[in-house]
mmCIF file of C-alpha atoms in Angstrom:
data_model
loop_
_atom_site.group_PDB
_atom_site.id
_atom_site.type_symbol
_atom_site.label_atom_id
_atom_site.label_comp_id
_atom_site.label_asym_id
_atom_site.label_seq_id
_atom_site.Cartn_x
_atom_site.Cartn_y
_atom_site.Cartn_z
ATOM 1 C CA UNK A 1 3.638 8.733 -14.912
ATOM 2 C CA UNK A 2 2.835 5.127 -15.727
ATOM 3 C CA UNK A 3 1.335 2.429 -13.558
ATOM 4 C CA UNK A 4 1.878 -1.327 -13.543
ATOM 5 C CA UNK A 5 -0.173 -3.956 -11.730
ATOM 6 C CA UNK A 6 1.599 -7.314 -11.391
ATOM 7 C CA UNK A 7 1.662 -10.608 -9.605
ATOM 8 C CA UNK A 8 4.871 -11.404 -7.744
ATOM 9 C CA UNK A 9 5.975 -13.938 -10.366
ATOM 10 C CA UNK A 10 5.719 -11.340 -13.137
ATOM 11 C CA UNK A 11 7.816 -8.692 -11.374
ATOM 12 C CA UNK A 12 11.226 -8.301 -12.963
ATOM 13 C CA UNK A 13 14.330 -8.500 -10.799
ATOM 14 C CA UNK A 14 14.736 -4.743 -11.285
ATOM 15 C CA UNK A 15 11.175 -4.104 -10.115
ATOM 16 C CA UNK A 16 11.653 -6.293 -7.029
ATOM 17 C CA UNK A 17 14.845 -4.391 -6.235
ATOM 18 C CA UNK A 18 13.080 -1.033 -6.742
ATOM 19 C CA UNK A 19 10.201 -2.055 -4.460
ATOM 20 C CA UNK A 20 12.434 -3.346 -1.670
ATOM 21 C CA UNK A 21 14.671 -0.285 -1.949
ATOM 22 C CA UNK A 22 11.765 2.181 -1.763
ATOM 23 C CA UNK A 23 10.206 0.387 1.203
ATOM 24 C CA UNK A 24 13.591 0.298 2.949
ATOM 25 C CA UNK A 25 14.249 3.995 2.287
ATOM 26 C CA UNK A 26 10.920 5.107 3.708
ATOM 27 C CA UNK A 27 9.866 2.589 6.345
ATOM 28 C CA UNK A 28 13.255 1.602 7.760
ATOM 29 C CA UNK A 29 15.637 4.517 7.157
ATOM 30 C CA UNK A 30 13.363 7.587 7.048
ATOM 31 C CA UNK A 31 10.968 6.412 9.757
ATOM 32 C CA UNK A 32 13.761 4.741 11.747
ATOM 33 C CA UNK A 33 11.716 1.584 12.188
ATOM 34 C CA UNK A 34 13.535 -1.713 12.383
ATOM 35 C CA UNK A 35 11.182 -4.427 11.213
ATOM 36 C CA UNK A 36 11.163 -7.380 8.842
ATOM 37 C CA UNK A 37 10.031 -5.827 5.568
ATOM 38 C CA UNK A 38 10.589 -9.005 3.541
ATOM 39 C CA UNK A 39 7.842 -10.709 5.540
ATOM 40 C CA UNK A 40 7.143 -13.627 3.203
ATOM 41 C CA UNK A 41 3.862 -12.099 2.052
ATOM 42 C CA UNK A 42 4.963 -10.483 -1.205
ATOM 43 C CA UNK A 43 4.486 -13.737 -3.114
ATOM 44 C CA UNK A 44 0.774 -13.734 -2.160
ATOM 45 C CA UNK A 45 0.166 -10.108 -3.118
ATOM 46 C CA UNK A 46 -0.691 -8.189 -6.233
ATOM 47 C CA UNK A 47 1.716 -5.282 -6.676
ATOM 48 C CA UNK A 48 0.900 -1.778 -7.872
ATOM 49 C CA UNK A 49 3.923 0.218 -9.022
ATOM 50 C CA UNK A 50 3.813 3.867 -10.101
ATOM 51 C CA UNK A 51 6.773 5.153 -12.104
ATOM 52 C CA UNK A 52 7.871 8.651 -12.991
ATOM 53 C CA UNK A 53 10.093 8.091 -16.009
ATOM 54 C CA UNK A 54 12.227 5.134 -14.897
ATOM 55 C CA UNK A 55 12.007 5.843 -11.159
ATOM 56 C CA UNK A 56 9.640 4.018 -8.801
ATOM 57 C CA UNK A 57 7.664 6.881 -7.274
ATOM 58 C CA UNK A 58 5.017 4.948 -5.322
ATOM 59 C CA UNK A 59 3.961 1.434 -4.472
ATOM 60 C CA UNK A 60 1.401 -0.663 -2.651
ATOM 61 C CA UNK A 61 0.435 -4.293 -2.403
ATOM 62 C CA UNK A 62 -3.060 -5.794 -2.559
ATOM 63 C CA UNK A 63 -4.112 -8.972 -0.768
ATOM 64 C CA UNK A 64 -7.189 -10.998 -1.515
ATOM 65 C CA UNK A 65 -9.673 -11.508 1.320
ATOM 66 C CA UNK A 66 -8.480 -13.936 3.962
ATOM 67 C CA UNK A 67 -4.725 -13.382 3.555
ATOM 68 C CA UNK A 68 -4.030 -10.444 5.888
ATOM 69 C CA UNK A 69 -7.587 -9.635 6.982
ATOM 70 C CA UNK A 70 -11.062 -11.005 6.348
ATOM 71 C CA UNK A 71 -11.453 -8.264 3.729
ATOM 72 C CA UNK A 72 -9.294 -7.365 0.755
ATOM 73 C CA UNK A 73 -6.390 -5.299 2.058
ATOM 74 C CA UNK A 74 -3.928 -2.713 0.842
ATOM 75 C CA UNK A 75 -0.531 -2.526 2.491
ATOM 76 C CA UNK A 76 3.031 -1.214 2.296
ATOM 77 C CA UNK A 77 1.520 1.977 0.868
ATOM 78 C CA UNK A 78 4.500 4.182 0.146
ATOM 79 C CA UNK A 79 5.424 7.291 -1.840
ATOM 80 C CA UNK A 80 9.045 8.294 -2.397
ATOM 81 C CA UNK A 81 9.958 11.494 -0.556
ATOM 82 C CA UNK A 82 10.552 13.555 -3.701
ATOM 83 C CA UNK A 83 7.072 12.729 -5.036
ATOM 84 C CA UNK A 84 5.101 13.622 -1.909
ATOM 85 C CA UNK A 85 2.899 16.668 -2.230
ATOM 86 C CA UNK A 86 2.248 15.893 -5.882
ATOM 87 C CA UNK A 87 -0.684 13.879 -7.170
ATOM 88 C CA UNK A 88 1.330 10.653 -7.043
ATOM 89 C CA UNK A 89 -0.037 9.482 -3.687
ATOM 90 C CA UNK A 90 -3.616 10.242 -4.691
ATOM 91 C CA UNK A 91 -3.115 8.353 -7.956
ATOM 92 C CA UNK A 92 -1.630 5.395 -6.059
ATOM 93 C CA UNK A 93 -4.513 5.136 -3.567
ATOM 94 C CA UNK A 94 -7.292 5.710 -6.113
ATOM 95 C CA UNK A 95 -5.801 3.170 -8.515
ATOM 96 C CA UNK A 96 -5.232 0.681 -5.689
ATOM 97 C CA UNK A 97 -8.848 1.002 -4.585
ATOM 98 C CA UNK A 98 -10.122 0.625 -8.138
ATOM 99 C CA UNK A 99 -8.007 -2.453 -8.798
ATOM 100 C CA UNK A 100 -8.867 -4.048 -5.461
ATOM 101 C CA UNK A 101 -12.593 -3.674 -6.115
ATOM 102 C CA UNK A 102 -12.146 -5.012 -9.677
ATOM 103 C CA UNK A 103 -10.229 -8.055 -8.466
ATOM 104 C CA UNK A 104 -12.367 -8.737 -5.381
ATOM 105 C CA UNK A 105 -15.727 -7.028 -5.992
ATOM 106 C CA UNK A 106 -17.572 -8.670 -3.091
ATOM 107 C CA UNK A 107 -15.194 -7.389 -0.410
ATOM 108 C CA UNK A 108 -14.621 -4.204 1.528
ATOM 109 C CA UNK A 109 -11.016 -2.944 1.730
ATOM 110 C CA UNK A 110 -9.081 -2.803 5.004
ATOM 111 C CA UNK A 111 -5.816 -0.989 5.677
ATOM 112 C CA UNK A 112 -3.566 -0.751 8.703
ATOM 113 C CA UNK A 113 -2.778 2.967 8.545
ATOM 114 C CA UNK A 114 -0.302 5.031 10.490
ATOM 115 C CA UNK A 115 -2.534 7.068 12.774
ATOM 116 C CA UNK A 116 -0.985 10.354 11.596
ATOM 117 C CA UNK A 117 -2.572 9.654 8.198
ATOM 118 C CA UNK A 118 -6.176 9.129 9.334
ATOM 119 C CA UNK A 119 -7.472 12.335 7.727
ATOM 120 C CA UNK A 120 -5.550 11.576 4.523
ATOM 121 C CA UNK A 121 -7.244 8.186 4.164
ATOM 122 C CA UNK A 122 -10.613 9.678 5.177
ATOM 123 C CA UNK A 123 -10.460 11.628 1.885
ATOM 124 C CA UNK A 124 -10.770 8.324 0.014
ATOM 125 C CA UNK A 125 -13.692 7.094 2.108
ATOM 126 C CA UNK A 126 -11.794 4.980 4.649
ATOM 127 C CA UNK A 127 -13.235 5.104 8.157
ATOM 128 C CA UNK A 128 -11.528 4.177 11.411
ATOM 129 C CA UNK A 129 -12.297 0.720 12.739
ATOM 130 C CA UNK A 130 -11.037 0.178 16.268
ATOM 131 C CA UNK A 131 -8.481 1.876 18.451
ATOM 132 C CA UNK A 132 -4.973 3.136 17.828
ATOM 133 C CA UNK A 133 -2.298 0.548 18.609
ATOM 134 C CA UNK A 134 1.467 0.240 18.373
ATOM 135 C CA UNK A 135 3.215 -1.524 15.500
ATOM 136 C CA UNK A 136 7.010 -1.351 15.717
ATOM 137 C CA UNK A 137 6.821 1.845 17.815
ATOM 138 C CA UNK A 138 4.553 3.655 15.333
ATOM 139 C CA UNK A 139 0.869 4.277 16.126
ATOM 140 C CA UNK A 140 -1.487 2.557 13.694
ATOM 141 C CA UNK A 141 -5.221 2.123 13.260
ATOM 142 C CA UNK A 142 -7.257 -0.158 11.057
ATOM 143 C CA UNK A 143 -9.500 1.587 8.559
ATOM 144 C CA UNK A 144 -12.153 0.199 6.226
ATOM 145 C CA UNK A 145 -13.523 1.328 2.885
ATOM 146 C CA UNK A 146 -16.916 -0.205 2.268
ATOM 147 C CA UNK A 147 -17.860 -1.277 -1.218
ATOM 148 C CA UNK A 148 -20.716 0.669 -2.694
ATOM 149 C CA UNK A 149 -23.962 -1.230 -2.835
ATOM 150 C CA UNK A 150 -26.630 -0.245 -5.298
#
């Protein structure tokens, strides 16, 4: 497994294709959710890609505070079907959190999680913030991970 953290302008055409394909496979085809995945936000994000050999196994994007939410945010968190149940998802989330706090150390991290994954994200310290609401016919909830203060 190897991990890459890139700005949009440093993604190769192959990496962009891999990202869009993985997001399409999971969010649109598997979850049967018609929505605009290419939302114009990728160019403002930092991109975390996790590869198993040459295959994109997992991905997320990181936004600085003020882009999607007041806080730093993680989004489009996705693990390819064949890599679920392994440590790939855990590696993705832990690395995403670490990188987000390195890049934006003064900010908490907010996610818009599918509500079925609340307990999964609780494992990483995220806590629910608000009520469950509908996004493209899938229940979501915002969750926040507070930065540690010493």
